[in-house]
Tab-separated table of C-alpha atoms and ligand atoms in Angstrom:
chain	number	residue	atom	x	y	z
G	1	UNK	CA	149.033	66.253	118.282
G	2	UNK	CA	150.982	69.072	116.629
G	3	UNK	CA	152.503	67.967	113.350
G	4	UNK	CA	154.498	69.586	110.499
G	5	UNK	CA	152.553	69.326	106.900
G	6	UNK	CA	153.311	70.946	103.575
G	7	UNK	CA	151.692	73.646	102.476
G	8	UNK	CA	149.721	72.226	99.666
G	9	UNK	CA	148.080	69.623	102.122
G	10	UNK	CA	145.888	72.099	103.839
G	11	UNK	CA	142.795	71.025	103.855
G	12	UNK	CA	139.671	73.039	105.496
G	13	UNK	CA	138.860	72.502	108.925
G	14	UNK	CA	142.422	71.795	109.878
G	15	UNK	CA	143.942	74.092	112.968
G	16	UNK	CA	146.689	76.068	111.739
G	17	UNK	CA	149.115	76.832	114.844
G	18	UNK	CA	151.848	78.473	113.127
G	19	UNK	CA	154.927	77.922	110.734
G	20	UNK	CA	158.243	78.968	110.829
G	21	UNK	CA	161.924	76.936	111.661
G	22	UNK	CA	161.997	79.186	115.301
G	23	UNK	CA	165.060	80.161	114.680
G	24	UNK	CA	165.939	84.416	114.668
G	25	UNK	CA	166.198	84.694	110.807
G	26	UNK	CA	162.758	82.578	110.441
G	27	UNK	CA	161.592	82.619	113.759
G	28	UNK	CA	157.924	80.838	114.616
G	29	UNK	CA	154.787	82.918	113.660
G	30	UNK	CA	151.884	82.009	115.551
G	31	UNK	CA	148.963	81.636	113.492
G	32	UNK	CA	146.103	80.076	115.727
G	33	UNK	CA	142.897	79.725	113.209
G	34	UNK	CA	141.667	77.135	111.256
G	35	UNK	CA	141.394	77.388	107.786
G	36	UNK	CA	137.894	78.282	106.865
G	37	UNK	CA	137.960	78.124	103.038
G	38	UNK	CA	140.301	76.496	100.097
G	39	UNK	CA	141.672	80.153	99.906
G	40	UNK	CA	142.224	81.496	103.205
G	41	UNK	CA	145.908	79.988	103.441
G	42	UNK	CA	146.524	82.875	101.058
G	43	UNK	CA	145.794	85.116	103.842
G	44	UNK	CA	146.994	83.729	106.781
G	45	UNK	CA	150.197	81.983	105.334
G	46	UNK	CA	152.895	84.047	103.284
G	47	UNK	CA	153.872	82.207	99.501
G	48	UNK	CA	157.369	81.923	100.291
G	49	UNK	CA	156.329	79.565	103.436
G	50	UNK	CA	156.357	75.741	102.592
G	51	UNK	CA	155.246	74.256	105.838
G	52	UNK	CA	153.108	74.652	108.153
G	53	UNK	CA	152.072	72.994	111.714
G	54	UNK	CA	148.779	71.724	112.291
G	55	UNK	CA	147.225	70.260	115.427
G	56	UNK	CA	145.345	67.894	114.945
G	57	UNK	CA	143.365	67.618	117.995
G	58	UNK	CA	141.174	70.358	116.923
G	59	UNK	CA	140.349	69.352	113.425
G	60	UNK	CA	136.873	70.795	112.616
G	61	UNK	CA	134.727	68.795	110.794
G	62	UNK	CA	132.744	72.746	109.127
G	63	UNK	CA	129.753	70.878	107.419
G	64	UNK	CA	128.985	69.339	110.025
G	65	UNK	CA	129.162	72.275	112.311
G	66	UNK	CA	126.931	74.222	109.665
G	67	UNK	CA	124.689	71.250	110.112
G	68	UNK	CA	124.305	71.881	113.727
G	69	UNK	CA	123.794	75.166	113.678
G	70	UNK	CA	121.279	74.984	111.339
G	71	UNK	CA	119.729	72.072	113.476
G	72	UNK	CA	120.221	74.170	116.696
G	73	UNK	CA	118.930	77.566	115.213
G	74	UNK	CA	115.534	75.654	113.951
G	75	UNK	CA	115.246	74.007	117.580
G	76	UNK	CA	116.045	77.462	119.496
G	77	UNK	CA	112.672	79.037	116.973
G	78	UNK	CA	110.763	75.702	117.713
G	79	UNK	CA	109.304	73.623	115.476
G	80	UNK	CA	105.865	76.155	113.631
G	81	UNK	CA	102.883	75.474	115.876
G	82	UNK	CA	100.893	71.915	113.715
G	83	UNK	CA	97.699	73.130	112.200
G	84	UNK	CA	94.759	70.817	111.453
G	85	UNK	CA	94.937	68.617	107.904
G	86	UNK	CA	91.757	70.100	107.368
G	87	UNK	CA	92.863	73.348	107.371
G	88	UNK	CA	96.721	73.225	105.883
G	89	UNK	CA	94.532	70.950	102.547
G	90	UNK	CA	93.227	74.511	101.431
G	91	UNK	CA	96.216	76.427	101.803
G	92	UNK	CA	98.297	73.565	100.513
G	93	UNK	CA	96.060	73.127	97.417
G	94	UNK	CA	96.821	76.641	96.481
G	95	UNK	CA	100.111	76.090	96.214
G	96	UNK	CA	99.891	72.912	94.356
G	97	UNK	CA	97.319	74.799	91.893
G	98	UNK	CA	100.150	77.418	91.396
G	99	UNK	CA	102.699	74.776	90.867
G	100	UNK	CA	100.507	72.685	88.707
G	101	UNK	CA	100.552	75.996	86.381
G	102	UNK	CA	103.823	77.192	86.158
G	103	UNK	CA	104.754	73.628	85.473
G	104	UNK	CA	102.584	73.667	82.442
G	105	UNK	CA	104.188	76.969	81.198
G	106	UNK	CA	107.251	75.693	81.986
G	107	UNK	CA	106.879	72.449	80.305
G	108	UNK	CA	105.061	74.103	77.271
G	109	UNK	CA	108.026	77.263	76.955
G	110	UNK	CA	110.361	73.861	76.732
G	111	UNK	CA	108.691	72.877	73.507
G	112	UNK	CA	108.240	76.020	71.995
G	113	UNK	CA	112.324	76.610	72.506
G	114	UNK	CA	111.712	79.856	74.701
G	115	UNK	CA	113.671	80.795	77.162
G	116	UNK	CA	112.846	79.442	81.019
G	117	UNK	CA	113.693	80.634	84.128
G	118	UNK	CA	113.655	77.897	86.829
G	119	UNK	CA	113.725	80.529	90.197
G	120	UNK	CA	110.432	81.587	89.493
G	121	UNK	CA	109.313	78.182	91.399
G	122	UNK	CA	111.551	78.833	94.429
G	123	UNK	CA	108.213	81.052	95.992
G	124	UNK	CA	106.315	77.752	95.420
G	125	UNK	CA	108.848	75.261	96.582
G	126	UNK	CA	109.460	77.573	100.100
G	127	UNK	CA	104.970	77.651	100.014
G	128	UNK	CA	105.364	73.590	100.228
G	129	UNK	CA	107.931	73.575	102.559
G	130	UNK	CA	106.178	75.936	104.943
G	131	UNK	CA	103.185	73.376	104.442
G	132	UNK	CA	105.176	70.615	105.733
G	133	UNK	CA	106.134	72.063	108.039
G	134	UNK	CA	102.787	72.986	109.303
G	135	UNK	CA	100.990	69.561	109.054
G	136	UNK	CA	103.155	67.213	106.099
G	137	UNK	CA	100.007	64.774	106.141
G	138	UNK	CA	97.992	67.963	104.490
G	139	UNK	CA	100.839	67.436	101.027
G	140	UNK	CA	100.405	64.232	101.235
G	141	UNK	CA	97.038	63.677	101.421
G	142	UNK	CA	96.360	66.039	98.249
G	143	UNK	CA	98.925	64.373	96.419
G	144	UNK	CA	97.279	60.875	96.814
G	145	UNK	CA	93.252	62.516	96.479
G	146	UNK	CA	92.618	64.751	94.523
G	147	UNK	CA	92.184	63.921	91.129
G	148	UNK	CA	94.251	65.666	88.738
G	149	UNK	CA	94.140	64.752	84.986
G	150	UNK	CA	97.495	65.639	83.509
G	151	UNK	CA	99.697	62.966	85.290
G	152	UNK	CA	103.186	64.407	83.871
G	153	UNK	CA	102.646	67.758	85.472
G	154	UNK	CA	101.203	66.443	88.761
G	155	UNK	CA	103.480	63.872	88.804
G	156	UNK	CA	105.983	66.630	88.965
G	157	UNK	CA	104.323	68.481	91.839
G	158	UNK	CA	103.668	64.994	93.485
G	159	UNK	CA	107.797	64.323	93.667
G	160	UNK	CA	108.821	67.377	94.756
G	161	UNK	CA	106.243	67.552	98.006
G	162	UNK	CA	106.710	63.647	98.942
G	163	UNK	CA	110.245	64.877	98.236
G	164	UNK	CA	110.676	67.683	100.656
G	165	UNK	CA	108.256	65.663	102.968
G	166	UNK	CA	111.134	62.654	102.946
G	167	UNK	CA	113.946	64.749	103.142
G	168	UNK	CA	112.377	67.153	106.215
G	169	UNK	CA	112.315	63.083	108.115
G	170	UNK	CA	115.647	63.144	107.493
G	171	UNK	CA	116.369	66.512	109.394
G	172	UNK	CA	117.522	68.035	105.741
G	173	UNK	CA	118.787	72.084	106.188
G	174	UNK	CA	115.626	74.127	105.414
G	175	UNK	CA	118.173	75.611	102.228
G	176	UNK	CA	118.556	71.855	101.656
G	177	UNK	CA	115.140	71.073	101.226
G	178	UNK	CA	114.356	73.893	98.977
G	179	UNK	CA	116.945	72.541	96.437
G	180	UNK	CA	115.322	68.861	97.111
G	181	UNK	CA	111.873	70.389	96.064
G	182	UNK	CA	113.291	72.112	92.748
G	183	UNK	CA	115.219	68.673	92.111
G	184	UNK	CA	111.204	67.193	92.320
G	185	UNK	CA	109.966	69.979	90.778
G	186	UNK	CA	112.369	69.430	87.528
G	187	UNK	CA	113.051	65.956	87.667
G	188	UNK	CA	111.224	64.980	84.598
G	189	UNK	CA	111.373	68.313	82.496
G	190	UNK	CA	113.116	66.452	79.709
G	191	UNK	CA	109.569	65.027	79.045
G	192	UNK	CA	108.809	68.341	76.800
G	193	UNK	CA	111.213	67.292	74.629
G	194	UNK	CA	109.998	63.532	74.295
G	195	UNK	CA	107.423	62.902	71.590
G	196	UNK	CA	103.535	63.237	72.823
G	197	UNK	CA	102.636	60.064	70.819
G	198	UNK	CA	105.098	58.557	73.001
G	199	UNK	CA	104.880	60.233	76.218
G	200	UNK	CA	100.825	59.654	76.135
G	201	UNK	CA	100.727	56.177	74.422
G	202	UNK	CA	98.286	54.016	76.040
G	203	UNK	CA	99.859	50.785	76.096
G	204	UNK	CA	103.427	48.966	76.795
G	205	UNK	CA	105.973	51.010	74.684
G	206	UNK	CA	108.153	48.944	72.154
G	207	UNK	CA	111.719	48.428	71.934
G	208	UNK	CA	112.669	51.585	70.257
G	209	UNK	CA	109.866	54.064	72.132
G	210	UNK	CA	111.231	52.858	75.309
G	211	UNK	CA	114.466	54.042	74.632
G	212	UNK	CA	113.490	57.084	73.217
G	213	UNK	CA	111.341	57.797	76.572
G	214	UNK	CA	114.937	57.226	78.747
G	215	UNK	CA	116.065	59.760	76.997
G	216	UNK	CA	113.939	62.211	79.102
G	217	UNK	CA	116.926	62.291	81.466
G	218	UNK	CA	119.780	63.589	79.423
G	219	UNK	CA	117.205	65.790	77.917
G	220	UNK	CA	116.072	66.855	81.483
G	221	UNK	CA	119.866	67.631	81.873
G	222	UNK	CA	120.355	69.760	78.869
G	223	UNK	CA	117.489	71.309	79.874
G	224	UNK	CA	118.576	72.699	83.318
G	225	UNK	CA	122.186	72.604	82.700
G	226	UNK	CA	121.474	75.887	80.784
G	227	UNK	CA	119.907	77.906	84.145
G	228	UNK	CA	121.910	79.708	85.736
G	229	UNK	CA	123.620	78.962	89.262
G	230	UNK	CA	121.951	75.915	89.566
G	231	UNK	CA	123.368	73.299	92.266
G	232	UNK	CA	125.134	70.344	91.327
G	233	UNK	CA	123.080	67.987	93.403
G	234	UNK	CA	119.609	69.245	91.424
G	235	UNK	CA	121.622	68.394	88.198
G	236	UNK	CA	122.237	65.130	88.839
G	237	UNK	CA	118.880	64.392	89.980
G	238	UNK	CA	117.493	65.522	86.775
G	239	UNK	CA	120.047	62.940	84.964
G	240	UNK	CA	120.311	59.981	87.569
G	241	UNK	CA	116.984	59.345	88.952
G	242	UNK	CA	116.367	56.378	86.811
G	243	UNK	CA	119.328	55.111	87.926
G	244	UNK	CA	119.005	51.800	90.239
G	245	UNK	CA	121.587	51.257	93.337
G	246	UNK	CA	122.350	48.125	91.389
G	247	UNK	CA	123.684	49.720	88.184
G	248	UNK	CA	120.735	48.153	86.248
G	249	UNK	CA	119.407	51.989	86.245
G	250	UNK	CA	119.800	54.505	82.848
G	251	UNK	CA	121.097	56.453	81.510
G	252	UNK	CA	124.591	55.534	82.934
G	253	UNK	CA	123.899	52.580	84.782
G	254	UNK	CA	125.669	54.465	87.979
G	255	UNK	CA	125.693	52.228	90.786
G	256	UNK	CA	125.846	52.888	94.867
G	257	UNK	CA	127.335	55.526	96.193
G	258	UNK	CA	127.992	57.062	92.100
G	259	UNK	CA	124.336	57.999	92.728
G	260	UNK	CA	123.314	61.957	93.604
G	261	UNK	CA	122.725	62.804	97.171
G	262	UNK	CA	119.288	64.314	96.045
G	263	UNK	CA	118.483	61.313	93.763
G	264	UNK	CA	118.474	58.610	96.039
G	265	UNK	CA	115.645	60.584	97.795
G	266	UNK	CA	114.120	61.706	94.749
G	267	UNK	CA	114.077	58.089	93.023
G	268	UNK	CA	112.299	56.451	95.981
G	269	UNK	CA	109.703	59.046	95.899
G	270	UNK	CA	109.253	59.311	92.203
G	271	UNK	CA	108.468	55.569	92.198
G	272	UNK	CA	106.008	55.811	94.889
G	273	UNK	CA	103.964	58.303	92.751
G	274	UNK	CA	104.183	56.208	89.851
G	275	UNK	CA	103.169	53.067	91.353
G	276	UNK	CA	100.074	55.223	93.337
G	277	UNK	CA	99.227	57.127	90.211
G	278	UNK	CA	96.055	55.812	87.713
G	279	UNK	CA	97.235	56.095	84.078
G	280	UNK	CA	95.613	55.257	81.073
G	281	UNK	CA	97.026	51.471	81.129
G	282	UNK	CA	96.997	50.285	84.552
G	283	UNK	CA	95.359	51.383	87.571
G	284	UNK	CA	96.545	53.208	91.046
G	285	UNK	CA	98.275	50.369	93.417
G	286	UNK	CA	97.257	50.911	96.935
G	287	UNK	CA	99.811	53.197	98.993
G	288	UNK	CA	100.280	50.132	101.491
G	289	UNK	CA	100.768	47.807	98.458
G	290	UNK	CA	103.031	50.157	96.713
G	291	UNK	CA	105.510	50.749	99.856
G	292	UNK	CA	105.072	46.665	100.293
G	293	UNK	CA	106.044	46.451	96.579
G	294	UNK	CA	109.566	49.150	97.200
G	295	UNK	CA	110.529	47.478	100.233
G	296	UNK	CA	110.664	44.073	98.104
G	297	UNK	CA	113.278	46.268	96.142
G	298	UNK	CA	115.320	48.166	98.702
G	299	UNK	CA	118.148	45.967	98.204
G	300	UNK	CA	118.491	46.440	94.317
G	301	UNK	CA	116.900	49.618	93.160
G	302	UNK	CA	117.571	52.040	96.419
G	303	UNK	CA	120.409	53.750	98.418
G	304	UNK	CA	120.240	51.715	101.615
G	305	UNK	CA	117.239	52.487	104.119
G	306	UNK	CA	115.531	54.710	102.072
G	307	UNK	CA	112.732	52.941	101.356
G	308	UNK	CA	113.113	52.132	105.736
G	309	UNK	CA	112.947	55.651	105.643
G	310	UNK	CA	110.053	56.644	103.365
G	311	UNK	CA	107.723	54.028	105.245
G	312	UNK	CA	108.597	56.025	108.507
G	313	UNK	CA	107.809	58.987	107.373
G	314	UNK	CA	104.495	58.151	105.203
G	315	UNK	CA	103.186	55.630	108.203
G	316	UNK	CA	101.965	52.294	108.234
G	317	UNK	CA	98.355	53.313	106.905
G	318	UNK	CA	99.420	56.479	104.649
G	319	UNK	CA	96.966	58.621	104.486
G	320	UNK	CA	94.591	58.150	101.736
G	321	UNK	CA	94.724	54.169	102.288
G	322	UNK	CA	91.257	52.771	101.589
G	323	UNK	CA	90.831	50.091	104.640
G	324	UNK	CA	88.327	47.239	105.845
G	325	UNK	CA	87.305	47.699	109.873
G	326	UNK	CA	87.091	45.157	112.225
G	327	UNK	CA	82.994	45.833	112.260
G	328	UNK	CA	83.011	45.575	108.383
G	329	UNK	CA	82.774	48.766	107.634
G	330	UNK	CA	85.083	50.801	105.052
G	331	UNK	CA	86.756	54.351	105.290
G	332	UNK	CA	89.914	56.366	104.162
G	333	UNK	CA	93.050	56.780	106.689
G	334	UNK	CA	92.157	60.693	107.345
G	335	UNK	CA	95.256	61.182	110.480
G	336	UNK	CA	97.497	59.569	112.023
G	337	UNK	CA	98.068	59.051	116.058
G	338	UNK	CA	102.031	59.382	116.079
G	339	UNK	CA	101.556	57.305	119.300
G	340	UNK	CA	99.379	54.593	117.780
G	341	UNK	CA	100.816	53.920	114.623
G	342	UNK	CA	98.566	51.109	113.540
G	343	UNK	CA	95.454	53.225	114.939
G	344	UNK	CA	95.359	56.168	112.397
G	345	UNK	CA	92.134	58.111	112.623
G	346	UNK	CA	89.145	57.276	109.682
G	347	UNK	CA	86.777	58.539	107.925
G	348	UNK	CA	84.101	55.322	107.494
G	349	UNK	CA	82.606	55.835	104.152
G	350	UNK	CA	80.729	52.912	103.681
G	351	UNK	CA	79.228	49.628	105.430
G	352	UNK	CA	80.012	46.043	105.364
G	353	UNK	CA	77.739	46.042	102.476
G	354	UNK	CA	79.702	48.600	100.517
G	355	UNK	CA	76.332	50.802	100.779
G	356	UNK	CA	76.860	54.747	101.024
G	357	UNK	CA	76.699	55.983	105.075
G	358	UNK	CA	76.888	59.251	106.884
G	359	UNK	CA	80.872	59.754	106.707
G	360	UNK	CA	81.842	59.989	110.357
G	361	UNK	CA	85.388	60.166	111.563
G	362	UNK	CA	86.748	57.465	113.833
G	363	UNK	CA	89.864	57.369	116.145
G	364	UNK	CA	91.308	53.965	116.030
G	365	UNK	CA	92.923	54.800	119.357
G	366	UNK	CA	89.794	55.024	121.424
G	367	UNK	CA	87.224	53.300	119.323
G	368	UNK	CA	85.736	49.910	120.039
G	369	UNK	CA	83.558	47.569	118.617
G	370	UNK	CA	81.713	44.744	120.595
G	371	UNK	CA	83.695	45.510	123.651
G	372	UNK	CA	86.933	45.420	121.607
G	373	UNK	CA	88.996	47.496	120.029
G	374	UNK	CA	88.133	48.365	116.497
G	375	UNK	CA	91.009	48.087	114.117
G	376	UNK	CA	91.985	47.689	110.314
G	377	UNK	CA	90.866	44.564	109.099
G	378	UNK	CA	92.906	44.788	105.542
G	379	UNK	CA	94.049	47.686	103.245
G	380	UNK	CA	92.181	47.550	99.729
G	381	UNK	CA	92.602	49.049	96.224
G	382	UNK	CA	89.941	51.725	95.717
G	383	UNK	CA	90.363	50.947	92.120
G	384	UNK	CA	89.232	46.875	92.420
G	385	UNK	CA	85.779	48.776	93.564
G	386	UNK	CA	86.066	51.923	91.515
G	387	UNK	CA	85.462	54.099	94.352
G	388	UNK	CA	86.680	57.468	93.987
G	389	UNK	CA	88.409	58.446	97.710
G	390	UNK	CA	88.319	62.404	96.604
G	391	UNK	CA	84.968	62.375	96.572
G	392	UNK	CA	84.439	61.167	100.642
G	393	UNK	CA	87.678	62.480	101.663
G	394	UNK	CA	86.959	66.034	100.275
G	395	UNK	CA	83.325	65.989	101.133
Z	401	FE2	FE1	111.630	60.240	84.936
């Protein structure tokens, strides 16, 4: 439908079809475009001109055409050709070894007041990406494994590649993910400014350390608020990720839809390291037990579904999950079979008896066991048998 709207209701997307009274001293000027930006009126539409007519029927809705594009331009280049976990682990643990670094510098410039520059990580971020890309167990996998010792840095690292690995299952822009991994990246960076006695304290904090540890967010904020031509949506990620869908968050207590775009996906992921991460007073849950633990709180804590969404896109077994075979036997989730999501593909560590054995590799899809089909018996805490996985998994 063609209507007549004023002026200063343009909005962008809507089809401008011309303006004028069609009479001969201000006859109708035919326009035809849409309006592709806040300021393009200027050129289309003269000052002196208070009305204009719209139609309505071809109203574009630009993001989401970007969207598509974007979408359609990745499917027309086809998804990169999957290479084996095996393989994408070493080129992925470069990466994270670089990362792990310049986090440290980062982190350590913080202290020392000198000045940081944030884009150096965008080379490492678009490194991870390409990883997921490649094989996103191979991110995972490393995050969970290998045994790092300075949890705020790889904690750091951790977030933005489970990050980028969450937001690449939601069919985020490839520009959109790279902002999602510097949002990871960054997320706790107000930590440098957060007393060590604090930030390393080996037991429950008290009243007053607790609040002086929340204030890692605004911190975090100041922090990146001074780099320049930083997006909005990485800001807020820094400040709101301890904020909880229920308001019962910090620093604001934001609630719903108040919450960053970035941070709902960053918040569900930065729990899920923290509950999977070993620290000085309390061990590493289980990955199964963790997600079991978040989806308990996907009403209260998280934007709706994204917890749904993070157990998608890490599987039923992640991998890394320590499990008990029907035969007795023990191993570590090493693949998944995206057909046969409750079959993943292990490596079998150790016997019924917990006693050392050749690691072999099975494939819960085809294997069997007294003319059955062998399957997980029960997920188990490596820690409740201090059993390092890193060790087997890497071997
Ligand atoms: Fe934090």
């Amino acid at each position: 439908m063609i209507r007549k709207i004023p002026v200063a209701e343009l909005k962008v997307g809507m089809y401008v079809v011309k303006y004028g009274e069609g009479t001969y001293t201000n006859p109708f000027i035919s326009v035809e475009k849409p309006l592709l930006s806040e300021t393009s009126a200027a050129k289309y539409i003269p000052p002196s001109v208070s009305e204009v007519f719209i139609d309505d029927a071809i109203n574009l809705d630009l993001k989401a055409l970007a969207r598509q594009a974007a979408l359609a331009q990745e499917e027309e280049e086809g998804p990169p050709p999957q290479v084996p976990l095996t393989d994408e682990i070493v080129v992925v643990e470069k990466v994270y070894n670089e990362a792990l670094g310049y986090a440290k510098n980062f982190m350590d410039s913080v202290r020392q007041g000198k000045p940081v520059d944030y884009r150096e990580a965008v080379p490492m971020v678009d490194g991870v990406i390409a990883s997921v890309f490649r094989n996103e167990r191979a991110g995972a996998t490393l995050c969970k494994l290998r045994r790092f010792d300075e949890y705020t840095y790889t904690h750091c690292i951790n977030v933005s590649v489970l990050a980028v690995i969450l937001g690449k299952h939601l069919r985020l822009s490839k520009k959109a993910l790279r902002m999602l991994g510097i949002a990871g990246l960054f997320h706790d960076v107000g930590k440098a400014r957060i007393p060590e006695d604090i930030l390393n304290k080996p037991g429950r904090l008290s009243d007053r350390e607790f609040k002086v540890m929340q204030g890692h967010t605004l911190e975090g904020f100041k922090i990146m608020q001074e780099q320049k031509g930083l997006h909005q949506e990485i800001l807020r990620a820094v400040l709101q990720h301890h904020e909880r869908y229920d308001g019962r968050g910090y620093p604001q207590g934001l609630k719903g839809p108040d919450i960053g775009k970035f941070t709902r996906i960053v918040s569900v992921v930065d729990v899920y390291d923290a509950l999977t991460s070993k620290r000085v007073y309390k061990d590493a849950l289980a990955p199964t037990r963790a997600l079991g633990m978040m989806y308990q709180w996907r009403l209260s804590d998280f934007y709706p579904n994204s917890v749904e969404h993070f157990i998608k896109c890490m599987g039923v077994y992640p991998v890394g999950s320590f499990v008990k075979l029907s035969d007795g036997s023990h191993g570590i989730i090493c693949d998944d079979n995206p057909a046969y999501l409750l079959r993943p593909r292990v490596k079998v560590i150790l016997d019924a008896q917990m006693r050392q054995v050749p690691i072999r590799v099975v494939d819960l899809a085809t294997a069997q066991h007294e003319g059955q089909a062998l399957r997980i018996e029960e997920c188990l805490n490596p820690a409740d048998y201090r059993i390092d996985l890193s060790r087997y998994f890497f071997a």
